[in-house]
XYZ file of C-alpha atoms in Angstrom:
627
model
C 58.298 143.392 45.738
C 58.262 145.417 42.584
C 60.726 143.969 39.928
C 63.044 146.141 37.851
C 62.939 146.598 34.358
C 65.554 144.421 32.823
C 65.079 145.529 29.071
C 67.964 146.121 27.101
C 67.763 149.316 26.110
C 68.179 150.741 29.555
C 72.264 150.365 31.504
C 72.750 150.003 34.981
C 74.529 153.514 35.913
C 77.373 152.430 37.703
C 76.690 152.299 42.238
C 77.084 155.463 43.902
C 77.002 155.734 47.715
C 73.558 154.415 49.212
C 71.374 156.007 52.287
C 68.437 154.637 53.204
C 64.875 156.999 51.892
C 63.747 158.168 54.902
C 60.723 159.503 53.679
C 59.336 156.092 52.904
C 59.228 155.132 56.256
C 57.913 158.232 58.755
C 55.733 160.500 55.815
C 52.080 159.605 55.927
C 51.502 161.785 52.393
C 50.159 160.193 49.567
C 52.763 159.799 47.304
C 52.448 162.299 44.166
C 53.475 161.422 40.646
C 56.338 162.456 39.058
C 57.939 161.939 35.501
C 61.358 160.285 35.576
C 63.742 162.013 34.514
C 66.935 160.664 32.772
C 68.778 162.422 35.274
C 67.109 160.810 37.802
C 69.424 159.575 41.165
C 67.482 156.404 41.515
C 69.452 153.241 40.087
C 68.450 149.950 39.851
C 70.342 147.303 42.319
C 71.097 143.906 42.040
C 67.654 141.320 42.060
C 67.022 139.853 45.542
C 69.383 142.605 47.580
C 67.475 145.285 49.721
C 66.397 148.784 47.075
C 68.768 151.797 48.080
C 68.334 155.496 46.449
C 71.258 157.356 45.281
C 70.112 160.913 46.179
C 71.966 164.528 46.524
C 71.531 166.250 49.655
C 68.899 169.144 48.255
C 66.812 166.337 46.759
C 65.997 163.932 49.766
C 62.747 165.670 50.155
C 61.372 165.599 47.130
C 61.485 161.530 47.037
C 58.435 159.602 47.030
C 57.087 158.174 49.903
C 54.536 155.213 51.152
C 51.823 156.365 53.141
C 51.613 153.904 56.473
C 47.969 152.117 56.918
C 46.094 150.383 59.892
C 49.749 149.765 61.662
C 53.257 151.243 61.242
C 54.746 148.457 60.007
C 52.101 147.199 57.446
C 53.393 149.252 53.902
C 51.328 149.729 50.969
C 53.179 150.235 47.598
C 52.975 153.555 45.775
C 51.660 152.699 42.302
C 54.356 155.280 40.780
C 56.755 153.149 42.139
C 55.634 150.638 39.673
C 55.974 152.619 36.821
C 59.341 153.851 37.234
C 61.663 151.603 36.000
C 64.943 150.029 37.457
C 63.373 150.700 41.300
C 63.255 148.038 43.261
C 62.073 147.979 46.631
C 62.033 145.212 50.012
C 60.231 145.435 53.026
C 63.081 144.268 55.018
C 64.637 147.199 53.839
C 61.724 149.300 54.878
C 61.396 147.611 57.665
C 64.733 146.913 59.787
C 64.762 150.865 60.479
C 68.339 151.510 58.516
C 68.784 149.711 55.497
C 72.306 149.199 55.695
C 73.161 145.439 55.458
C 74.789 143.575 58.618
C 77.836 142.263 57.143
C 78.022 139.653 60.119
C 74.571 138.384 58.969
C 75.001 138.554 55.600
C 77.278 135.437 56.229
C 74.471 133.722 57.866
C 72.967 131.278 55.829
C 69.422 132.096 56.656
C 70.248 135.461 55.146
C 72.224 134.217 52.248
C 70.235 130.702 51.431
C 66.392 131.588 49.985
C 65.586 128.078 51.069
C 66.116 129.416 54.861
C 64.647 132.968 54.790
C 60.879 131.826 55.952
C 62.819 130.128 58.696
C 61.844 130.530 62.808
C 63.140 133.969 64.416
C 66.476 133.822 65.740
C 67.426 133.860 69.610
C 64.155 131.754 70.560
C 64.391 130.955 73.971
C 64.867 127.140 74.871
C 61.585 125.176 76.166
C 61.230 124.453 79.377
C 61.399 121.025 81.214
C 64.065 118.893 82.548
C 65.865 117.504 79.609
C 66.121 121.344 78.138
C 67.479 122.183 81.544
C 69.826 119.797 81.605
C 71.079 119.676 78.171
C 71.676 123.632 78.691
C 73.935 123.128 81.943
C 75.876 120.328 80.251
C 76.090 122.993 77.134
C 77.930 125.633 80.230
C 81.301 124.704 80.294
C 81.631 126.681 83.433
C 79.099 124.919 85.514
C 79.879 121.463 84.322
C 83.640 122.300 84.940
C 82.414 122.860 89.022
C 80.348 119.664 88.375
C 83.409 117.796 87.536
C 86.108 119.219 90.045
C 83.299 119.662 93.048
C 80.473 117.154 92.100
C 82.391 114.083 91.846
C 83.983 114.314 95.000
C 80.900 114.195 96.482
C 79.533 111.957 94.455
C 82.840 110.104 94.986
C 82.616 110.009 98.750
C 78.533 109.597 98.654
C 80.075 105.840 96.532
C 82.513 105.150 98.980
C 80.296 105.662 101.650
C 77.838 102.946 100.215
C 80.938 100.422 100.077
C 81.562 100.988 103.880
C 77.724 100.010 104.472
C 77.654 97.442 102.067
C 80.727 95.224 103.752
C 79.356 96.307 106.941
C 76.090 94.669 106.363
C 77.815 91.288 105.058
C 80.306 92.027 107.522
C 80.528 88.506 109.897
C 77.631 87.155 108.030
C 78.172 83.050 106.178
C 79.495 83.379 103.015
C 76.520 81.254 101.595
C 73.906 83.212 99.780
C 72.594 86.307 101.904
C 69.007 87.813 101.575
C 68.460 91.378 101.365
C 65.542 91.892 103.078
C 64.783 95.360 102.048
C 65.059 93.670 98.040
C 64.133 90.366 98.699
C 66.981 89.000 96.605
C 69.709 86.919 97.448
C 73.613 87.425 97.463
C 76.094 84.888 96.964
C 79.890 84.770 97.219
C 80.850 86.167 93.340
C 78.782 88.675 93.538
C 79.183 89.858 96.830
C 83.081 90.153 96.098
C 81.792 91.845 92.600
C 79.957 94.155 93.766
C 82.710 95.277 96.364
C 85.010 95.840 93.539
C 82.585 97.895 91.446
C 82.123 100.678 94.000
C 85.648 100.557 94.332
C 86.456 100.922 90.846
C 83.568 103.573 90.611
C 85.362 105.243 93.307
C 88.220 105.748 91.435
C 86.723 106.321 88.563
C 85.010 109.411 89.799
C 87.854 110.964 91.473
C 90.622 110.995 88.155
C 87.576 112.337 86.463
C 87.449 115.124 89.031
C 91.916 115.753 88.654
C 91.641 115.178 84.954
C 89.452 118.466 85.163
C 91.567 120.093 87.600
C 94.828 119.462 85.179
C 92.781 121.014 82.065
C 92.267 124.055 84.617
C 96.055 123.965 85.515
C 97.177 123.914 82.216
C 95.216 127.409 81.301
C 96.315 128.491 84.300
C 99.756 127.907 83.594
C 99.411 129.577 79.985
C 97.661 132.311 81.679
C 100.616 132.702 84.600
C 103.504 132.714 82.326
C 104.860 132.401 78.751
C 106.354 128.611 78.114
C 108.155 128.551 75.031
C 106.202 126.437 72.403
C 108.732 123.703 72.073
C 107.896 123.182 75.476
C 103.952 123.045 74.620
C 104.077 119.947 73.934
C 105.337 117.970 76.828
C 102.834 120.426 78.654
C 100.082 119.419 77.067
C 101.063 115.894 76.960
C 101.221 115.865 80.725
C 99.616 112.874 82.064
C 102.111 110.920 80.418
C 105.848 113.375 79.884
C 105.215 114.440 84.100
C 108.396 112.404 85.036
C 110.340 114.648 83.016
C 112.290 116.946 85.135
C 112.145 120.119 83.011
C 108.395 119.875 83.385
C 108.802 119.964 87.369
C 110.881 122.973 86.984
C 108.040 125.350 84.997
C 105.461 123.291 85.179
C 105.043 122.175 89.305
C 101.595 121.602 90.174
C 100.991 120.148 86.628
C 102.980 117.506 87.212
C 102.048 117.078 90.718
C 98.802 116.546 89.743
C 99.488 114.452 86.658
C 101.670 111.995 89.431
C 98.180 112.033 91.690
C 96.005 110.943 88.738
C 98.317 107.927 87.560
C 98.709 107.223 91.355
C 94.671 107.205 92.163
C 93.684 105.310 88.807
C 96.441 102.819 90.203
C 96.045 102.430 93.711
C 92.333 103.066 95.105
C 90.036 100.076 93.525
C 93.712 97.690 94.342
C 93.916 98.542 98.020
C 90.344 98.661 98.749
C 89.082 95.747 97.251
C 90.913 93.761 99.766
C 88.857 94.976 102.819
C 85.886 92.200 101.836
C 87.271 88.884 102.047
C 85.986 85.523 103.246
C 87.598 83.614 106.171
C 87.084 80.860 108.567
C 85.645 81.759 112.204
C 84.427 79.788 115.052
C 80.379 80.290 115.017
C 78.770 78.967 118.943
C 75.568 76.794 118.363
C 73.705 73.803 119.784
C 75.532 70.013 118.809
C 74.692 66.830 118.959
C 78.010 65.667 121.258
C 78.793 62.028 123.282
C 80.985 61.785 126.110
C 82.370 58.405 128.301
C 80.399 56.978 130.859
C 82.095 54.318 132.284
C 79.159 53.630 134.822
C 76.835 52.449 131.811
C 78.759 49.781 130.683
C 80.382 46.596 132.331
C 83.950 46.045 130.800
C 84.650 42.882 132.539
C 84.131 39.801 130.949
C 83.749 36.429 132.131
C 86.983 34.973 133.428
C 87.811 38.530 135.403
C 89.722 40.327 131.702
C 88.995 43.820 130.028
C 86.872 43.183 126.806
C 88.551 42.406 123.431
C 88.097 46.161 122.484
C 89.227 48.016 125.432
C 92.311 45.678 125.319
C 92.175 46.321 121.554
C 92.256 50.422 122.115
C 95.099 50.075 124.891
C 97.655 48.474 122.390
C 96.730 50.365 119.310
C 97.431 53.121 121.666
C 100.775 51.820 121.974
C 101.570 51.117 118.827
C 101.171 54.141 117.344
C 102.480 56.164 120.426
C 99.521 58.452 120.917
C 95.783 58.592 121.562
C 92.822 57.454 118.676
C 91.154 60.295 117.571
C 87.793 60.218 118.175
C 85.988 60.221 114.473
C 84.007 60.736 112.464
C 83.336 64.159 113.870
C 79.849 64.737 115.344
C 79.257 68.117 114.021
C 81.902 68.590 110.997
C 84.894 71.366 111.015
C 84.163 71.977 114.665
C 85.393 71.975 118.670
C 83.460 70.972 121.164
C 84.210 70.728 125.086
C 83.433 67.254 127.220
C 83.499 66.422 130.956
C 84.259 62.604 131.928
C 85.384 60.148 134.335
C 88.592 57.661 133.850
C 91.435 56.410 135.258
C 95.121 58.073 135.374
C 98.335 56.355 136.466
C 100.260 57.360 139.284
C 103.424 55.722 139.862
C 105.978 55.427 141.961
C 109.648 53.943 142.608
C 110.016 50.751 144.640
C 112.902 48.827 145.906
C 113.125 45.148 144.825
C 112.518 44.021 148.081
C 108.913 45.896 147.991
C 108.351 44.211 144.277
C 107.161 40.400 143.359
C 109.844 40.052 141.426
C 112.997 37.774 142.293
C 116.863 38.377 141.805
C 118.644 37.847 138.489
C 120.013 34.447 137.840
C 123.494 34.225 136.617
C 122.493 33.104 133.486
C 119.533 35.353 133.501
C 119.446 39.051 132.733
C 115.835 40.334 132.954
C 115.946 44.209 131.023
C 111.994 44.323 131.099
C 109.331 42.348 133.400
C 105.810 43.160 134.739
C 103.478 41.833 136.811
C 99.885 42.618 138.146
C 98.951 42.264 141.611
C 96.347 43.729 144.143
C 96.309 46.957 145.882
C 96.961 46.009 149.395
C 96.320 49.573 150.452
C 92.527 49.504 148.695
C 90.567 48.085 145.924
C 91.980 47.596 142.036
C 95.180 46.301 140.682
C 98.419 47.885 141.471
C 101.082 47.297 137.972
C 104.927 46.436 139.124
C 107.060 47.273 136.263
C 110.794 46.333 135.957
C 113.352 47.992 133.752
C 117.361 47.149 132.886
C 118.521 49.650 130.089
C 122.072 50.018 128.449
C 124.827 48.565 126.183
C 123.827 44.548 126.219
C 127.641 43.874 126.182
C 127.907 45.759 129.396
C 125.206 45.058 131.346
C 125.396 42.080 133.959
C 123.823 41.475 137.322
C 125.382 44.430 139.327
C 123.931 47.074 137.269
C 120.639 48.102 139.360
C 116.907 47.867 137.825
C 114.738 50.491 137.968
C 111.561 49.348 139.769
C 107.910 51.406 139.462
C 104.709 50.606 140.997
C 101.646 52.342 139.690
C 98.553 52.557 140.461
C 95.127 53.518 139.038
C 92.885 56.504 140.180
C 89.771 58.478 140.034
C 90.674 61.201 137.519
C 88.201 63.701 135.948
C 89.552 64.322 132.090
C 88.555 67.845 130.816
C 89.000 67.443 127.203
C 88.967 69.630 124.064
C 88.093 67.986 120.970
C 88.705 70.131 117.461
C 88.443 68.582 114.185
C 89.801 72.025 112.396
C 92.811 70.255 111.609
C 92.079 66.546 112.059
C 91.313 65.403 115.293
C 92.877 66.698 118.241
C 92.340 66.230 122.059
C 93.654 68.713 124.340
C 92.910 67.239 128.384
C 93.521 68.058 131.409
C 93.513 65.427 134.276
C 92.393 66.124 137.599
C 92.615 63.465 140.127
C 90.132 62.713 142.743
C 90.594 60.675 145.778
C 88.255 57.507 145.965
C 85.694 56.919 148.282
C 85.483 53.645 149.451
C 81.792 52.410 149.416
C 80.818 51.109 153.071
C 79.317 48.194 152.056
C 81.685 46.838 149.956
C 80.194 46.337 146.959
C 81.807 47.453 143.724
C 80.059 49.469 141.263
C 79.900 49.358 137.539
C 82.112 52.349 137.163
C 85.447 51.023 139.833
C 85.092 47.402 137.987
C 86.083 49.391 134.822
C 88.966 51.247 136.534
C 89.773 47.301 136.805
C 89.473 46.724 133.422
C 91.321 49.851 132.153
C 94.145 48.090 134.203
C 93.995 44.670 132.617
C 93.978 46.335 129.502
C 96.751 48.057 130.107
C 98.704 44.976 131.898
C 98.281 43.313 128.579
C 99.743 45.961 126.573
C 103.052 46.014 128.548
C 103.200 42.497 129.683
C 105.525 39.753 128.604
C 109.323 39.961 129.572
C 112.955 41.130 127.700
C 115.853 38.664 128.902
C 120.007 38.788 128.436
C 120.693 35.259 128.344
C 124.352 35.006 129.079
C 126.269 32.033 127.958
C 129.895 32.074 128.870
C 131.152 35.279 127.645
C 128.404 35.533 125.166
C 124.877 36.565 125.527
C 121.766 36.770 123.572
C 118.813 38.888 124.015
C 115.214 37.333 124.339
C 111.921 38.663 124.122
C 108.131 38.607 124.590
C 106.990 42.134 125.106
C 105.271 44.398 122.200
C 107.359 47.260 124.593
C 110.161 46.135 122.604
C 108.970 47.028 118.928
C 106.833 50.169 120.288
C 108.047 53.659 119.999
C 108.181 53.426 123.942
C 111.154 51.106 123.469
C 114.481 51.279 121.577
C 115.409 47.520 121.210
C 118.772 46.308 119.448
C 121.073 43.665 119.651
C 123.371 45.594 120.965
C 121.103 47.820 123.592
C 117.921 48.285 125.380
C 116.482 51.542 125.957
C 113.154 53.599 126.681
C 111.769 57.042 125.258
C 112.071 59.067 128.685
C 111.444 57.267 131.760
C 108.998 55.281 134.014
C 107.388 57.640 136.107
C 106.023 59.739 132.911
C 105.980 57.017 130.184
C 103.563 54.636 131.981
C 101.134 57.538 133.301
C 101.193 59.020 129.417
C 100.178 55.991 128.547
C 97.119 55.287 130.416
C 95.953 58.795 129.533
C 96.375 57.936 126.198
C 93.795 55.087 126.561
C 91.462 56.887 128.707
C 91.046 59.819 125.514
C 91.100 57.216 123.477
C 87.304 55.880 124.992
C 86.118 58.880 122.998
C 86.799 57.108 119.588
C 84.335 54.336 120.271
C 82.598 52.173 122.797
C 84.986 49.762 124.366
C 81.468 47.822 126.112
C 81.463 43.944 125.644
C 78.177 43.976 122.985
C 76.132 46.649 121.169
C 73.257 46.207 123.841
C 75.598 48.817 126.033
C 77.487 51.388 125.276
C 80.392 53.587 127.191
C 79.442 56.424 125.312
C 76.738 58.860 126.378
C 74.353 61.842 124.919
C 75.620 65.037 126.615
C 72.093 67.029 127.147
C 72.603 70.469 125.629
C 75.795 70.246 123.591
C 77.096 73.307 122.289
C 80.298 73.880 119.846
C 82.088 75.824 117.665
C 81.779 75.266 114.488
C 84.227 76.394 111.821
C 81.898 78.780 108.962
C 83.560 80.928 106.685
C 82.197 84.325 106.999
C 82.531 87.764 105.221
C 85.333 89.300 106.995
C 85.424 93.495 106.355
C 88.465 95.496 107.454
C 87.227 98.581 108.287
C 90.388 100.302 108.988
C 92.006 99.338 105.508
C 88.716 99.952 103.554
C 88.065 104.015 105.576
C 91.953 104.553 105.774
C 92.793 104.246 101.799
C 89.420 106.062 100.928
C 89.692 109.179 103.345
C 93.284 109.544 102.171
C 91.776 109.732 98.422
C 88.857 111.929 99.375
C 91.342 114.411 101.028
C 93.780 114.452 98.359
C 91.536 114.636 95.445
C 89.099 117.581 97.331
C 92.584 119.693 97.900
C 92.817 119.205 93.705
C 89.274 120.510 93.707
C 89.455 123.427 95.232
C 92.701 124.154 93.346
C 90.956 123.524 90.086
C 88.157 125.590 91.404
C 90.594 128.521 92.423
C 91.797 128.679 88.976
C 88.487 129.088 87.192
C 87.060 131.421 89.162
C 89.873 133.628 88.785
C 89.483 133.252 85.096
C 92.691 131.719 84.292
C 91.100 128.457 84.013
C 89.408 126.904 80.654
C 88.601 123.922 78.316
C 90.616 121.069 76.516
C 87.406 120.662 74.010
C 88.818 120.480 70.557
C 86.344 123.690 69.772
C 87.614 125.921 72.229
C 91.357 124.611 71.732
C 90.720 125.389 67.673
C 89.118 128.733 68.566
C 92.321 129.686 71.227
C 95.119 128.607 68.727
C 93.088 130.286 65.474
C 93.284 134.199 67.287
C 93.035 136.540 65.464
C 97.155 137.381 66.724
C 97.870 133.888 65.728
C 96.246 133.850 62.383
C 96.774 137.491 61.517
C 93.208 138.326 60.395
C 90.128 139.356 61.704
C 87.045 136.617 62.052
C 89.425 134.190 63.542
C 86.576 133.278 66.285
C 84.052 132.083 63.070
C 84.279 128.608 62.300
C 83.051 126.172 60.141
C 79.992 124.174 61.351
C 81.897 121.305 59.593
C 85.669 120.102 59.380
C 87.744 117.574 57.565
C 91.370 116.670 57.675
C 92.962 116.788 54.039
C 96.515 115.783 54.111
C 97.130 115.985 58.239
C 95.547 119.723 58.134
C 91.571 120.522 59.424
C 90.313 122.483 56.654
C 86.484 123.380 56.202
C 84.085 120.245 54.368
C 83.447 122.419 51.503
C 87.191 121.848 50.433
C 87.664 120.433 47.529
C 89.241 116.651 48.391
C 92.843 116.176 46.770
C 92.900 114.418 43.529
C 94.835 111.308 43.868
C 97.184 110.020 41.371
């Protein structure tokens, strides 16, 4: 560049109109000398702006030109040009073809700043590779807008879908720690139930993102459908949270529908889903280690022809507390468990006193309860004679009739259900089976302790209740536990029993006979009457992963179909072109218009912003002085 003559004794003319000098650009002549003239048309311009030549139209031709060497573009400097002062000349004048400055690029700062004038070209195209690729679609507001409405759905459902397979897979599985084979690391409780309520919540999470996009579409779409007056504006664009409002659902419709749908999914989904994984108790089948009674292992007699100490023991604990022992400690923890055995039931039987051992009241003598054990005369074993007086003890005498009952004790096979879910219990059921006499007589193991269940139970109702009646007074007597047990209701003014004979006494002997599962009843620990039963199975109580497929598949199709119908309604509205962005750029560039602002250049703004006294103003403002 050639710089101007500044001296003092020359004045800048004042600018005329400038054209660009064609000549110095297409005419390959050498450039010839001339003289300047004082009334020469060239003037000087400002230092550092591009040379222009003020010309009249009959003298274009005879300005200089450069001549053009080795390319087009490469310019060599006429050496006149250096003598004639207040010419200046650029080769981005020469150069850019017209010479007439871009007043859009003169505000560029590469133009305007010297620092930035030896900067890259302009408009390079990006680099390839995957971060430039995706930096430039997340830079398209269009595509990332699909992304959004479209992509999350599906990204949405692809999440849900992984939550249905992942409570599948723990789906009736122990809640103790679980392997994943295909990670080879292990799973417990917490973090099962953790990681069930992440995908949930990322569910969720996904689809509002997907209606929060479809609402910023609305809301253009709106604008674009229809004027709303501007005091209006405001609840409209505040409409996730002013949608109740029922002016809004008058103008503003699907807005508000969808602002309901977003408050209702970010509410709802992760609450009613979680629920589907849960952990609950269930029966689980597997091998035991289980006992049963054997009666035929064990001799119950002892010497002098009585039951031993602890099967008489077991009978009147059973009576006392009015129901079977429980067999513990369990044998295989929160469990039930099925056994097969062989004991005696009670069948009895009412009897006239004249079939009984037992002899008439005296006069002084009242019997209310007596009992007596004597031999089956029809078979083998004991046969038990109960008698029984009940009533007001100021009423009864000697013409009120007993109630007589002869039982007897038989072959019964006791199907029994043990569970120890809820503390023991013993569900049975008795099946009797006749006897078989053995033809030589000889009694085995097994019939001696039908025997001994008898004496057992013999001494557990024996003893006697009397009414001694002493002129027209009488006092009761007594020797029986029945009295104090809740079989009996014993006062000193009446005598009465819970139910009656025929089901009391029988109740009772079953009672003992479950009762043999509690513990061995033989006369030493060299014997036993309970037994290994080969192959035990039960149930045993494990609490599992339970996974509710219905609520789980239920709650997220409904989601899935409701937020893909928002979708395609955001979708609708972009592609039509009524849709847009909430960025704060594009909602600064929408409300600055050039309509809105009433000047031109509206759409330029500044690369930086501050806020100086509530108002966004350029940084280069000058910050209010504070008092």
């Amino acid at each position: 560049m050639i710089t101007p003559d500044t001296s003092d004794d020359q004045k800048s003319p004042p600018r005329e109109t400038t054209v660009p000098d064609p000549s110095l650009a297409v005419t390959p002549e050498p450039l010839e000398e001339q003289n300047s003239s004082a009334n020469s048309p060239v003037r000087t311009m400002e230092t550092g702006r591009p040379p222009y030549a003020t010309v009249g139209s009959s003298e274009i031709n005879a300005l200089p030109t450069l001549p053009l060497t080795k390319s087009p573009d490469a310019t060599v400097a006429n050496p006149a040009m250096a003598e004639q002062r207040g010419v200046a000349s650029s080769k981005n004048s020469v150069t850019s073809g017209t010479g007439i400055p871009n007043l859009v690029k003169a505000q560029d700062p590469k133009t305007t700043d010297p620092e930035k004038q030896d900067n890259a070209p302009e408009n390079l195209s990006p680099k390839g590779g995957a971060w430039n690729w995706i930096k430039s679609f997340w830079a398209d507001e269009v595509k990332f807008s699909h992304v959004k409405m479209g992509g999350f759905v599906v990204i949405g459902t692809c999440v849900a879908l992984a939550h249905h397979f992942f409570c599948n897979f723990l789906s009736g599985r122990p809640s103790t720690s679980v392997e994943f084979s295909f990670l080879k690391f292990t799973l417990d409780l917490p973090w099962a139930l953790t990681i069930g309520n992440g995908l949930a919540w990322l569910v969720q999470f996904l689809f509002t993102l997907s209606i929060g996009e479809v609402i910023a579409q609305r809301f253009w779409h709106l604008l674009h459908s229809k004027p709303i007056d501007l005091e209006k504006m405001d609840d409209v664009y505040q409409i996730q949270t002013t949608f109740w409002k029922p002016s809004l659902w008058h103008y503003a419709t699907t807005l508000s529908v969808l602002a309901a749908i977003l408050l209702a999914m970010s509410a709802t989904l992760s609450t009613f889903t979680s629920p589907a994984l849960s952990v609950g108790p269930v029966l689980l089948y597997g091998p035991c280690s289980l006992s049963t009674v054997d009666l035929g292992s064990s001799e119950l007699l002892v010497a002098g022809g009585s039951a031993t100490p602890a099967l008489v023991q077991l009978a009147i604990r059973t009576l006392e507390s009015g129901s079977y022992l429980p067999p513990l400690p369990s044998p295989c923890g929160n469990c039930t468990y099925n056994v097969m055995y062989t004991a005696p039931a009670l069948q009895c039987s009412h009897i006239d006193i004249a079939s009984s051992p037992f002899l008439n009241d005296s006069a002084t003598d009242i019997v209310l309860w007596n009992t007596t054990l004597g031999q089956d005369p029809n078979g083998f074993g004991y046969e038990l004679f109960v008698w029984l007086r009940q009533g007001n003890l100021a009423t009864l005498g000697n013409n009120a009739e007993p109630e007589i009952v002869s039982c007897k004790a038989l072959n019964a096979t006791y199907y029994a259900s043990v569970g120890y879910i809820t503390g023991a219990m013993v569900n049975t059921t008795v099946q009797i089976i006749p006897y078989v006499n053995n033809p030589s007589g000889d009694f085995t193991i097994q019939q001696t302790a039908f025997d001994a269940m008898m004496l057992a139970l013999y001494a557990t109702v024996r003893g006697t209740l009397d009414l001694v009646v002493t002129g027209k007074s009488g006092s009761a007597s007594e020797s029986s536990l029945i009295a104090y047990s809740p079989v009996g209701n014993f006062t000193t003014a009446s005598w009465t029993i819970n139910g009656d004979l025929l089901t009391v006494l029988p109740s009772l002997m079953q009672n003992i006979s479950i009762g043999l599962l509690a513990k061995s009843v033989a006369a030493d620990t060299t014997s036993s009457t309970l037994s290994s039963v080969p192959d035990g199975h039960c149930s045993v109580e494990t609490f599992v992963y339970q996974y509710d497929r219905v609520r789980l598949l239920g709650v997220y199709g409904i989601g899935i179909l409701v937020t893909a119908i928002c979708a395609v309604v955001g979708i609708y509205s972009l592609r039509t072109g009524k849709g847009g962005s909430m960025s704060f750029k594009n909602m600064m560039l929408a409300i600055l218009s050039p309509q809105m602002t009433g000047k031109e250049g509206a759409d330029v703004l500044p690369s930086l912003i501050r806020a100086v006294n509530g108002r966004f103003v350029p940084a280069e403002h000058p910050a209010p002085v504070l008092g």
